[in-house]
Short mmCIF file of C-alpha atoms and ligand atoms in Angstrom, two decimals:
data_model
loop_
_atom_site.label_atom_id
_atom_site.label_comp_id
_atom_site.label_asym_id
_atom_site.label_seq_id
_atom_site.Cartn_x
_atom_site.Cartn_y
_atom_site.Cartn_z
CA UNK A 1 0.00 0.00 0.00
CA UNK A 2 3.27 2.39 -0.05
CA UNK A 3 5.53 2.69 -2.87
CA UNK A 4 8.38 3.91 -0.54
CA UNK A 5 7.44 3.57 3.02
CA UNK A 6 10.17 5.16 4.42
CA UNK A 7 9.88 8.27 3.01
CA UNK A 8 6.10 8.63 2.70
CA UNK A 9 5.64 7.58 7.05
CA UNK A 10 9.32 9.20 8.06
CA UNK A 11 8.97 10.71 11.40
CA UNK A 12 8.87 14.72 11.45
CA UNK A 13 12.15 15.17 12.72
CA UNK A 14 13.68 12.52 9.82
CA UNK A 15 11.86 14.11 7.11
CA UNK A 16 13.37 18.02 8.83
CA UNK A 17 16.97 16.72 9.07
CA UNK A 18 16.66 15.08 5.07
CA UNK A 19 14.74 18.54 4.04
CA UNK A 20 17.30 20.75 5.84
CA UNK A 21 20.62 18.71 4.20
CA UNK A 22 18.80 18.76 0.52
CA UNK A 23 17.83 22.88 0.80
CA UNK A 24 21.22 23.90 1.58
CA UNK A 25 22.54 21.95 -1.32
CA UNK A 26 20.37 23.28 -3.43
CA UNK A 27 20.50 26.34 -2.59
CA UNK A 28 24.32 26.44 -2.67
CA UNK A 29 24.07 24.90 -6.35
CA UNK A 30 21.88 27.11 -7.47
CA UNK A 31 23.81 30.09 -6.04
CA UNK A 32 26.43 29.09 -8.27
CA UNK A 33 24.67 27.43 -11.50
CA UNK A 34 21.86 30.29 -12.00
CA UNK A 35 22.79 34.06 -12.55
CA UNK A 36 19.42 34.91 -11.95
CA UNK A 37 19.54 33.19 -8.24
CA UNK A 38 23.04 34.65 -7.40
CA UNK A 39 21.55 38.33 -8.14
CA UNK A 40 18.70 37.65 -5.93
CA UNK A 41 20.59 36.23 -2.97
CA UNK A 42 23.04 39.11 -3.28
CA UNK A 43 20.52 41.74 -3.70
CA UNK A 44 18.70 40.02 -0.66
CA UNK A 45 21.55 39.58 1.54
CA UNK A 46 21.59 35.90 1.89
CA UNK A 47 24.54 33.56 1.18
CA UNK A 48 24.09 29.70 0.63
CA UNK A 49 25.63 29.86 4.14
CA UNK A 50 23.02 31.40 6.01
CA UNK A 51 20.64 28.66 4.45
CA UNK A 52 21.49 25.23 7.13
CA UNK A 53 17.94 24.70 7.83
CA UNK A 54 14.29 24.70 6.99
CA UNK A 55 13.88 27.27 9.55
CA UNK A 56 16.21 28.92 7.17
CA UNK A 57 13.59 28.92 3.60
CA UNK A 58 11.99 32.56 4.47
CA UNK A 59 14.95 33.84 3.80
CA UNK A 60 14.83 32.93 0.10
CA UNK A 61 13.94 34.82 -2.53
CA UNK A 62 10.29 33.90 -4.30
CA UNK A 63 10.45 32.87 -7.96
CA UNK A 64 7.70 34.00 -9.86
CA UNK A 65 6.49 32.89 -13.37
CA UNK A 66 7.57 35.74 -15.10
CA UNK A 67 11.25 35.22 -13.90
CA UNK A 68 10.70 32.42 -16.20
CA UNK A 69 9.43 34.24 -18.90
CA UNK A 70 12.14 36.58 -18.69
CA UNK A 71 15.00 33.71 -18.11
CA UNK A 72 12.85 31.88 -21.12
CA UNK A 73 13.84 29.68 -22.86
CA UNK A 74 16.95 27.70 -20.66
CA UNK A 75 18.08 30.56 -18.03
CA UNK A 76 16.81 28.69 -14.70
CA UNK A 77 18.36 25.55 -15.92
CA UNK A 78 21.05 24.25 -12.88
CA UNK A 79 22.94 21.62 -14.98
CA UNK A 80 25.15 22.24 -18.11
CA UNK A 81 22.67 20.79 -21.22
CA UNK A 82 24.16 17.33 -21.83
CA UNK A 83 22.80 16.11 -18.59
CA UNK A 84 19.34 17.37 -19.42
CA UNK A 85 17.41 14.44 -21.12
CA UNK A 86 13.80 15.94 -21.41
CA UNK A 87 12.38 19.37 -22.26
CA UNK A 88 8.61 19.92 -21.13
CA UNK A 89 6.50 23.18 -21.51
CA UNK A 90 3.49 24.43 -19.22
CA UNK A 91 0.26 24.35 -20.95
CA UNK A 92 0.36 27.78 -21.03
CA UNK A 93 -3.15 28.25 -19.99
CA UNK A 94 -2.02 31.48 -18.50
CA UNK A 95 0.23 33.30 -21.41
CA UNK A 96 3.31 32.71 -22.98
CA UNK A 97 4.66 29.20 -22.38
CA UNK A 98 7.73 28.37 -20.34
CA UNK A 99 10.06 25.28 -20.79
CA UNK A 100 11.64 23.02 -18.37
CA UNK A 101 14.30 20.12 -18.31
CA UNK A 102 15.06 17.15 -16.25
CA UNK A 103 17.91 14.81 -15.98
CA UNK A 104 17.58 11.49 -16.30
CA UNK A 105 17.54 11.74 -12.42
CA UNK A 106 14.75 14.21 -12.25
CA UNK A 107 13.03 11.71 -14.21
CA UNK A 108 13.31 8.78 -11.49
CA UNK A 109 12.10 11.15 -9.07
CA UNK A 110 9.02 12.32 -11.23
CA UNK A 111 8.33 8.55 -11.57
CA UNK A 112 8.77 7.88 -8.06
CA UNK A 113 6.66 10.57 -7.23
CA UNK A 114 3.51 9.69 -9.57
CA UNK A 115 4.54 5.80 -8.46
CA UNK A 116 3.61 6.63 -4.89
CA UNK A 117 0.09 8.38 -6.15
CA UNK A 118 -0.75 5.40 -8.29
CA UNK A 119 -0.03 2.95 -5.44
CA UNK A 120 -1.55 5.05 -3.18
CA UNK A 121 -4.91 5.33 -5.51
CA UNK A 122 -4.74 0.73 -5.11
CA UNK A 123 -2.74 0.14 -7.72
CA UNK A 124 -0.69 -3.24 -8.54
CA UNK A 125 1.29 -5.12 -10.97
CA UNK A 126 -1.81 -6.57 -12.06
CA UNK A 127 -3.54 -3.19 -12.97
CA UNK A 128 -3.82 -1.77 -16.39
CA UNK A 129 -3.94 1.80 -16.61
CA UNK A 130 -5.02 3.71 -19.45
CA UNK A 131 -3.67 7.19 -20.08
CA UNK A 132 -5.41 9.84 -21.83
CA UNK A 133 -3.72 12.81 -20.71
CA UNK A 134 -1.58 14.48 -23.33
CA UNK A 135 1.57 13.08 -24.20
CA UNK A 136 4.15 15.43 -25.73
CA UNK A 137 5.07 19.18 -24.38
CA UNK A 138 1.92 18.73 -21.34
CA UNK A 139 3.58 16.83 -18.68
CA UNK A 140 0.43 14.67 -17.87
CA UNK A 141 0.84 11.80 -20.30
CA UNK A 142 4.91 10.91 -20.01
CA UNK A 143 4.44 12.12 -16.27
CA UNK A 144 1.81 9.76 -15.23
CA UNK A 145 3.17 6.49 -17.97
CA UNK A 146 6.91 7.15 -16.09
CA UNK A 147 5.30 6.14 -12.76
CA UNK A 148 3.05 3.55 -14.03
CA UNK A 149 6.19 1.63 -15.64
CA UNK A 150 7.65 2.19 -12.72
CA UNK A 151 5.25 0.80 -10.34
CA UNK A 152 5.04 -2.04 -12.77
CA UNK A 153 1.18 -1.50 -14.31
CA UNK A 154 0.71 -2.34 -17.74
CA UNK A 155 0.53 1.12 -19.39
CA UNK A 156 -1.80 1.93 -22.39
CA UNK A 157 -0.27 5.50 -23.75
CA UNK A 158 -3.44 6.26 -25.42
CA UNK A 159 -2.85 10.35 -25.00
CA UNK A 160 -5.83 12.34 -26.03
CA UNK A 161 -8.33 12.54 -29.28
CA UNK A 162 -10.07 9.83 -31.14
CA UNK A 163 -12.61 9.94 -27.85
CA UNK A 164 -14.94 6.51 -29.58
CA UNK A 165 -11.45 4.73 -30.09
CA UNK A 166 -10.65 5.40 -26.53
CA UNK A 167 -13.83 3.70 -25.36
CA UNK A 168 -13.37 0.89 -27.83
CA UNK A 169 -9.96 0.32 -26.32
CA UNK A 170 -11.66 0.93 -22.74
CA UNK A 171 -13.83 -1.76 -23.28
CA UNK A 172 -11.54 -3.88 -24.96
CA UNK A 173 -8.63 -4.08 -23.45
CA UNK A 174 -10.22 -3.52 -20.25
CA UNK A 175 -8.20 -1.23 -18.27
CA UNK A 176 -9.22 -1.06 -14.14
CA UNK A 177 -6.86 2.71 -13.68
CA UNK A 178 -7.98 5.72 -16.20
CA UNK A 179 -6.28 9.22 -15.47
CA UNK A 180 -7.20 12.23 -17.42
CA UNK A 181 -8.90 15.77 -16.80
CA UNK A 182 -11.97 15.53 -14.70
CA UNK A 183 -13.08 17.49 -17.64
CA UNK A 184 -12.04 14.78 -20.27
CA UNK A 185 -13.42 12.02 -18.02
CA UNK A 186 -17.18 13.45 -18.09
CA UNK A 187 -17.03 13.64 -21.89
CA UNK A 188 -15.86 10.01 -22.13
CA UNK A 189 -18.98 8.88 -20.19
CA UNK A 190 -21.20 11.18 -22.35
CA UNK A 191 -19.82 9.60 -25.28
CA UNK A 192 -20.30 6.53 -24.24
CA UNK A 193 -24.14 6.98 -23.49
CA UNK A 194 -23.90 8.09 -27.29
CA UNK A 195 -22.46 4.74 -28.41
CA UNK A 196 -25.18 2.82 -26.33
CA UNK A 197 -21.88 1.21 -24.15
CA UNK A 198 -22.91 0.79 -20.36
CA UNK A 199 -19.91 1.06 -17.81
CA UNK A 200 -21.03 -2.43 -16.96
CA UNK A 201 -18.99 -3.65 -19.98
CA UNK A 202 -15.93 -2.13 -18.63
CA UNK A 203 -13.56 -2.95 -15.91
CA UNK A 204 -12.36 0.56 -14.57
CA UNK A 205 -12.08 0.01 -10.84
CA UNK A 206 -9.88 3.97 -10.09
CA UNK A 207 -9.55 7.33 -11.82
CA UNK A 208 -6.67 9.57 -10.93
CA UNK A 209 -7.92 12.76 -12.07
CA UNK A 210 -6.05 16.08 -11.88
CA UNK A 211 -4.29 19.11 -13.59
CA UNK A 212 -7.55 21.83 -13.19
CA UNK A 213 -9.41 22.44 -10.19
CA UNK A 214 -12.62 19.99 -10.03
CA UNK A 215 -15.03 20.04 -6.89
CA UNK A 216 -16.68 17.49 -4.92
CA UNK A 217 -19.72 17.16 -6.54
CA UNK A 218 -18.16 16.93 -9.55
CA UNK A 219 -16.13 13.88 -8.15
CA UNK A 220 -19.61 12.03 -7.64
CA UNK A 221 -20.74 12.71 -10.88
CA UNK A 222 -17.68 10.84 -12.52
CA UNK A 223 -17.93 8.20 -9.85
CA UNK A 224 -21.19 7.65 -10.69
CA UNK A 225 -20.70 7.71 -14.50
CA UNK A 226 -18.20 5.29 -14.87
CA UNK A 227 -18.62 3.29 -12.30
CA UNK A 228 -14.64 4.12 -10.46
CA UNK A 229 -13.44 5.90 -7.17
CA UNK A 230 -11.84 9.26 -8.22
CA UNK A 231 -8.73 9.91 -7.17
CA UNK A 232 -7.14 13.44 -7.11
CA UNK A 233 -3.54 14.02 -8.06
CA UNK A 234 -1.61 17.70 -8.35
CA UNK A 235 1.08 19.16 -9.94
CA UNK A 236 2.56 21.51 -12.19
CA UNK A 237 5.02 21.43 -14.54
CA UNK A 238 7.82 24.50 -13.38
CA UNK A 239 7.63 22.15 -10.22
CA UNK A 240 7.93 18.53 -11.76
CA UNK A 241 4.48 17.92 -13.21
CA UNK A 242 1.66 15.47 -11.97
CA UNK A 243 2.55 14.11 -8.59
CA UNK A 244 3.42 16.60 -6.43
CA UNK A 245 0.96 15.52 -4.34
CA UNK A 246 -1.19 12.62 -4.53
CA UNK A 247 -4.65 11.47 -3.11
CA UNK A 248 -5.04 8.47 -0.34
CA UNK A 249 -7.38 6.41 0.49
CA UNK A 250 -9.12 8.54 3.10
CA UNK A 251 -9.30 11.77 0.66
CA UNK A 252 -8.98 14.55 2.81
CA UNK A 253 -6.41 16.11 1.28
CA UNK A 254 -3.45 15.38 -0.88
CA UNK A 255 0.03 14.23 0.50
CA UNK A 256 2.78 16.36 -1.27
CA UNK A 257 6.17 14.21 -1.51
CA UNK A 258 7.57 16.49 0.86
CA UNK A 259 10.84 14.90 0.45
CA UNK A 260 11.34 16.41 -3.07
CA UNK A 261 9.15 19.54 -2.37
CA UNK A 262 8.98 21.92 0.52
CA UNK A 263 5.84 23.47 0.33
CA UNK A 264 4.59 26.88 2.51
CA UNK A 265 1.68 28.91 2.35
CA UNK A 266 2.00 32.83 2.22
CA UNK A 267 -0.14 35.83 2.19
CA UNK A 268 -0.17 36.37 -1.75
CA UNK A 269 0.33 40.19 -0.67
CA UNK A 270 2.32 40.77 1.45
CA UNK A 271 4.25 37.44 0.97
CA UNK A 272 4.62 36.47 4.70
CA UNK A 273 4.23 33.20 5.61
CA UNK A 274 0.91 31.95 7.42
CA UNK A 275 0.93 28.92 9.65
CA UNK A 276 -0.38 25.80 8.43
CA UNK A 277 -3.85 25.20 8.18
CA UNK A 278 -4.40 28.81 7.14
CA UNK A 279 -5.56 29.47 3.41
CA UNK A 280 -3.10 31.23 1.27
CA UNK A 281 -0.58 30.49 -1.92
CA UNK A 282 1.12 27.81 -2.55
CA UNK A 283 4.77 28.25 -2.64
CA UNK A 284 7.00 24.78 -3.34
CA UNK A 285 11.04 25.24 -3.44
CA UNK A 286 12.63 22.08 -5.33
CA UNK A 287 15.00 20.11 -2.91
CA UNK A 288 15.70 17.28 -4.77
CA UNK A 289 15.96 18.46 -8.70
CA UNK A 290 18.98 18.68 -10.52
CA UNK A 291 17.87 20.66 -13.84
CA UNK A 292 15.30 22.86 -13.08
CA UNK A 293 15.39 23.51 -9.22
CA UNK A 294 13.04 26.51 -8.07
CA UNK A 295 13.38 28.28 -4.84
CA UNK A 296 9.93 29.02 -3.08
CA UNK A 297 8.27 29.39 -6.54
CA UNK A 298 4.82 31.13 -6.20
CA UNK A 299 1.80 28.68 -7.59
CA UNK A 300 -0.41 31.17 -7.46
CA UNK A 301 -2.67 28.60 -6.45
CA UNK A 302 -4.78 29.13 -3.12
CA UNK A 303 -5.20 26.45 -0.91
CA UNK A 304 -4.43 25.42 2.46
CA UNK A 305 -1.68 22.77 4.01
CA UNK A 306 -2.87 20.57 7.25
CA UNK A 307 -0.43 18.51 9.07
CA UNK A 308 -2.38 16.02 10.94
CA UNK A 309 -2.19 11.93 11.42
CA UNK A 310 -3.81 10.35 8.18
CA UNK A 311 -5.40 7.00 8.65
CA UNK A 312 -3.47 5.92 5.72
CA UNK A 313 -0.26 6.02 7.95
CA UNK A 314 1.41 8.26 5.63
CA UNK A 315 3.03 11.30 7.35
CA UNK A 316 3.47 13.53 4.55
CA UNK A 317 2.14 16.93 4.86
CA UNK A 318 -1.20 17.17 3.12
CA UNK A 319 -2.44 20.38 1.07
CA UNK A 320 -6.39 20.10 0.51
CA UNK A 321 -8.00 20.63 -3.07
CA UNK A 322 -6.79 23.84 -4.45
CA UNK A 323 -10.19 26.01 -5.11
CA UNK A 324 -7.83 27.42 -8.01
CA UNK A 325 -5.52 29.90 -9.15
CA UNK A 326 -5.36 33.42 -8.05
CA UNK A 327 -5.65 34.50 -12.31
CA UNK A 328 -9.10 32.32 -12.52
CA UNK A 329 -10.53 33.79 -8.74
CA UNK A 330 -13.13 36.36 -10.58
CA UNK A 331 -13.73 39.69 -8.55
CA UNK A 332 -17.61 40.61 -9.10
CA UNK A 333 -18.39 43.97 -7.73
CA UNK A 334 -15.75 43.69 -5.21
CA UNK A 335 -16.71 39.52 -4.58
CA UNK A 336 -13.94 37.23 -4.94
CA UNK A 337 -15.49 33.78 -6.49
CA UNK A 338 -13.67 30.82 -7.73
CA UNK A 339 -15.30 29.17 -10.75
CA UNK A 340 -15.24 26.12 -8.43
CA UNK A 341 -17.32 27.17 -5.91
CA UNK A 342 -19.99 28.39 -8.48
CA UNK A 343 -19.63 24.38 -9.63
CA UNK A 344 -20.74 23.38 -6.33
CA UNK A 345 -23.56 25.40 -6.11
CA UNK A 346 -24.71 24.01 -9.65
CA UNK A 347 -24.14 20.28 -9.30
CA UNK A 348 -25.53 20.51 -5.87
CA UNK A 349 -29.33 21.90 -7.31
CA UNK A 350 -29.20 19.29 -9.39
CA UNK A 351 -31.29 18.96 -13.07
CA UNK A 352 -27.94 20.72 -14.79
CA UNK A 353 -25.69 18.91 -16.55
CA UNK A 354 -22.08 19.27 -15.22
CA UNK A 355 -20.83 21.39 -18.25
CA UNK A 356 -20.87 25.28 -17.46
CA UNK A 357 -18.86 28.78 -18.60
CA UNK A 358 -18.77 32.23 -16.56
CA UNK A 359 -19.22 34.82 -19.32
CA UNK A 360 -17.45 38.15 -17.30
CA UNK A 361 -18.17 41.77 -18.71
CA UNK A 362 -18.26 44.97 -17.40
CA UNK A 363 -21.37 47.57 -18.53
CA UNK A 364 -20.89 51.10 -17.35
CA UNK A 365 -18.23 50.50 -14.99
CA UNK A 366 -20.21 47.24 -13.43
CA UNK A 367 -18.67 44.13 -13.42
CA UNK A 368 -21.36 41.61 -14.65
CA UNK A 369 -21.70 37.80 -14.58
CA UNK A 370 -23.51 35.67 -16.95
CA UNK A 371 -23.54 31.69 -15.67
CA UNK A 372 -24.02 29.53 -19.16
CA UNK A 373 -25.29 26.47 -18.32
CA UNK A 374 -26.02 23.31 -19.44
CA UNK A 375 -29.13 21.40 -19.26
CA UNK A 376 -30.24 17.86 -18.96
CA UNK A 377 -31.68 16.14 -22.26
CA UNK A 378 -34.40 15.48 -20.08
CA UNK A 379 -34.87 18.68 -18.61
CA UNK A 380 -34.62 20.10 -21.86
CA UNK A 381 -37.67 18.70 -23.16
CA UNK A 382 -39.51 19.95 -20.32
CA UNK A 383 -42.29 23.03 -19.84
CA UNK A 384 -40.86 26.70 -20.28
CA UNK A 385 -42.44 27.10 -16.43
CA UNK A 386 -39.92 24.61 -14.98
CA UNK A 387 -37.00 25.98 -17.18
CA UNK A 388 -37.81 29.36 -16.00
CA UNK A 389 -37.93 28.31 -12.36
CA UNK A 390 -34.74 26.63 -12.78
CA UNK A 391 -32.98 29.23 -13.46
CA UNK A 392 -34.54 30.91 -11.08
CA UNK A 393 -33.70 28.51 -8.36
CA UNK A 394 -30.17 28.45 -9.61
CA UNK A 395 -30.28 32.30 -8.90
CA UNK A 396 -31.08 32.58 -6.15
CA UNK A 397 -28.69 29.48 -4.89
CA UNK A 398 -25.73 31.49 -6.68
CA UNK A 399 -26.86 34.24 -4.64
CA UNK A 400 -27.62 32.95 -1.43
CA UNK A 401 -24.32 30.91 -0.96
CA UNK A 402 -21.89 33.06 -3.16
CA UNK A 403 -23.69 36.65 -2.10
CA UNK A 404 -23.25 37.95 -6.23
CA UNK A 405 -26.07 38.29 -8.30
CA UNK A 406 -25.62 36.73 -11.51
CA UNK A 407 -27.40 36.36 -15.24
CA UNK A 408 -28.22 32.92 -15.75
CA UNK A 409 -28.68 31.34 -18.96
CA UNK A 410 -30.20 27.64 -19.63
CA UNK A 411 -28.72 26.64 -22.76
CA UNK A 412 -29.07 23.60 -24.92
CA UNK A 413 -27.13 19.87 -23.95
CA UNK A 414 -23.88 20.29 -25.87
CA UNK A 415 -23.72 24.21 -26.56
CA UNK A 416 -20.52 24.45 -23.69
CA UNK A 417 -17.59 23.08 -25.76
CA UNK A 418 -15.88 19.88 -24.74
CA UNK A 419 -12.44 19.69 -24.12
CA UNK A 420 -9.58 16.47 -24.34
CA UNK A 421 -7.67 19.09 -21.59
CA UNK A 422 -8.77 21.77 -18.97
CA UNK A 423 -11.98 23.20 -19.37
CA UNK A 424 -11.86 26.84 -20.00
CA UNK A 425 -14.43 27.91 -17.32
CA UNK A 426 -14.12 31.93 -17.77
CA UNK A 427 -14.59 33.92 -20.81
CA UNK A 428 -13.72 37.36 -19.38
CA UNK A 429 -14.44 40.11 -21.74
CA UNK A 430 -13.16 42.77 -19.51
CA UNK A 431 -9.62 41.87 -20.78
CA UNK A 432 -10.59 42.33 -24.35
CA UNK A 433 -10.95 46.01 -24.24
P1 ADP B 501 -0.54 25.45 -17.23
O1 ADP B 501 0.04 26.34 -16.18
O2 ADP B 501 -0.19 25.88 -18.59
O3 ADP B 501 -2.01 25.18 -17.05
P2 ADP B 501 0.26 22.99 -15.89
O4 ADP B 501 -0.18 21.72 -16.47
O5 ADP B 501 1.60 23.03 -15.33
O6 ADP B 501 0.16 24.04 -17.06
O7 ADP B 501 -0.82 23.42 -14.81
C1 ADP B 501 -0.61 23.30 -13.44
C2 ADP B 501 -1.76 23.91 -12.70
O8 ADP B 501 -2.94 23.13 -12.87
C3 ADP B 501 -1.57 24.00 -11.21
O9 ADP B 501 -0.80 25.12 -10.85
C4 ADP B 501 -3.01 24.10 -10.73
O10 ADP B 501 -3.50 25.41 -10.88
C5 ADP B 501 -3.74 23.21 -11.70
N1 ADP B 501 -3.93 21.86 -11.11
C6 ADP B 501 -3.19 20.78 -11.33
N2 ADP B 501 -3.68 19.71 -10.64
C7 ADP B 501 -4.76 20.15 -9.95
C8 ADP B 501 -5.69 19.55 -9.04
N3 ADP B 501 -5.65 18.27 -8.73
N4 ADP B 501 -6.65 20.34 -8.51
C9 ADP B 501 -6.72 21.64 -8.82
N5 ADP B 501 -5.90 22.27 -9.67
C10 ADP B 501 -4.92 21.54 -10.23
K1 K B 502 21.12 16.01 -23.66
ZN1 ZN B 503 -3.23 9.66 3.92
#
């Protein structure tokens, strides 16, 4: 039930004294390998000296994506290039891509990381795991297949597109693992419905679903569609990729492989850091990475770490479901909403089908919010009356839990575009003008 017991159950003050030796190595090769770190820790005072501890990691400099940018496309890069064996680019669902290398030692800890989620999610020698996140640039697919080989699954690299094929092959060669967007898996089970296959007539037994921010309800709705438990898995790539942090099997919270990433939360603001258990960002420094090590690299995503006993016997500290990233938190007339908690509300009432987009504007100088949202086939062959009060119930639920007031629009099953990938959940037409 552990891929690598001693690390994942260490005792607090082991997993300290292994954090504390790998930070000031890092931080000393850094200091010499990257200009851009040396100019910080100058400009800031610090030496790789002053840096013997964890106690030590506020005095760091933050990295910040557009150091990236700036340093694009190989400035961050710790090791000369003939020990880098793999480039990998973010998604860039958030502007102009970056790119990232690993040595072929980076690579056995990306697979030992996503080894630990995928025996963590159950799985064996004996599973088969199917893989339909992207293989190529996105770090999903090659992340994901390097810890399945690992852990000794038989991998199917199916990557995306081709979404009947994919269910052919899922009923076929009868995989029990699937990972892929939340996002894809919901479009695999409508497609299914289409092609008249029942999830009876396939084996999936676990989903490890990650790389965009998916709610609870929304992990029922899969469950229930295909017939799996959902996992949850995290990551991104300027850190590794998929498996930072991993799901167990009581789900309260994913363990981050603290041994390879030290993770804090700060005050986005004022960048002070808050004690566990309060919400904040993210911020992971790279202990164990020998091409692209970052120092306390701002996620911009907003969640909150807990360090309490899991049932699962793991000690690793555990962050809980990011609501999302600071970029996608929307501020409505001076409300800040995630498009994930404006999931919840929907899936909760019920009657909609899980596929929704926030439309933002702005009309003289008001921000305004238009929820698109799909209906049931059912529902949509209903009375006018019950579509109307639908929408009016969905409202006044938007309204009552969120406190914004919001334009809702019914539309047709199958207007909101599907996606192989992340859903885009905001169209924000503020930023057009
Ligand atoms: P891009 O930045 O281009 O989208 P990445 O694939 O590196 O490319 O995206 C990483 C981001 O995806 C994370 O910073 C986080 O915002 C989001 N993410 C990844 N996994 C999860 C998850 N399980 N839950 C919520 N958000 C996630
Ligand atoms: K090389
Ligand atoms: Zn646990």
């Amino acid at each position: 039930m552990y891929w690598n017991e001693s690390m994942e159950c260490a005792t607090l003050n082991e997993m300290r004294a292994l954090q504390s030796f790998r930070l000031s190595q890092t931080v000393r090769r850094v200091y010499e390998r990257v200009p851009l770190y040396r100019k910080r820790m100058d400009e800031a005072g610090v030496s790789p000296a002053d840096i013997r501890s964890v106690d030590d990691l506020h005095k760091l400099p933050f990295t910040y994506k557009q150091d990236l940018r700036d340093t694009y496309p190989y400035g961050m890069f710790a090791v000369p290039m003939s020990e880098i064996v793999r480039l990998h680019a973010s998604s860039g669902t958030t502007g102009k891509q970056i790119v990232v290398g690993y040595t072929r030692k980076d690579l056995d800890t990306w697979a030992e990381c996503c080894a630990r989620a995928l025996t963590a999610a159950g799985a064996t020698k004996e599973d088969i795991i199917h893989v339909s996140y992207g293989y190529g640039l996105f770090t999903g697919g090659l992340g994901v297949h390097g810890g399945a080989e690992k852990a000794g699954m038989t991998v199917v690299p199916v990557s995306v597109g081709n979404t009947k094929r994919q269910i052919n092959i899922l009923r076929d060669f009868k995989p029990t693992f699937i990972c892929c967007t939340p996002s894809y898996a919901l479009f695999l089970a409508e497609t299914m419905a289409e092609m008249g296959i029942d999830k009876s007539e396939l084996a999936l037994k676990v989903g490890i679903f990650g790389a965009e921010p998916w709610t609870e309800e929304m992990r029922k709705e899969i469950e229930a569609k295909l017939g799996l438990k959902a996992m949850d898995i995290y990551g991104l790539t300027e850190i590794i990729g998929p498996g930072v942090a991993f799901e167990c099997q009581e789900q309260s919270g994913m363990h981050i492989n603290e041994d390879n990433f030290i993770a804090e939360t700060i005050d986005p603001d004022t960048g002070e850091v808050l004690p566990i258990g309060t919400q904040g960002e993210i911020v992971f420094t790279c202990i164990n990475k020998q091409g692209f090590p970052l120092l306390r690299y701002r996620t911009r995503d907003i969640g909150v770490l807990v360090r309490e006993k899991c049932s699962c016997g793991r000690t690793l500290i555990k962050m809980k479901k990011p609501a999302g990233r600071s970029d996608d938190m929307l501020i409505i007339r001076g409300v800040n909403v995630f498009p994930s908690q404006i999931e919840s509300v929907l899936l909760q009432l019920g009657n909609t089908a899980p596929y929704y987009q926030l439309i933002v504007g702005r009309v003289n100088n008001t921000d305004t919010l238009e929820i698109q949202v799909e209906i049931t086939p059912e529902m949509f062959s209903d009375t006018v009356r019950s579509l109307e009060e639908q929408s009016r119930n969905i409202k006044q639920a938007v309204e009552s839990t969120l406190g914004i007031s919001a334009k809702i629009t019914l539309v047709e099953p199958k207007t909101i575009p599907r996606v192989e990938g992340k859903a885009v959940r905001v169209v924000d037409t503020r930023k057009l003008h």
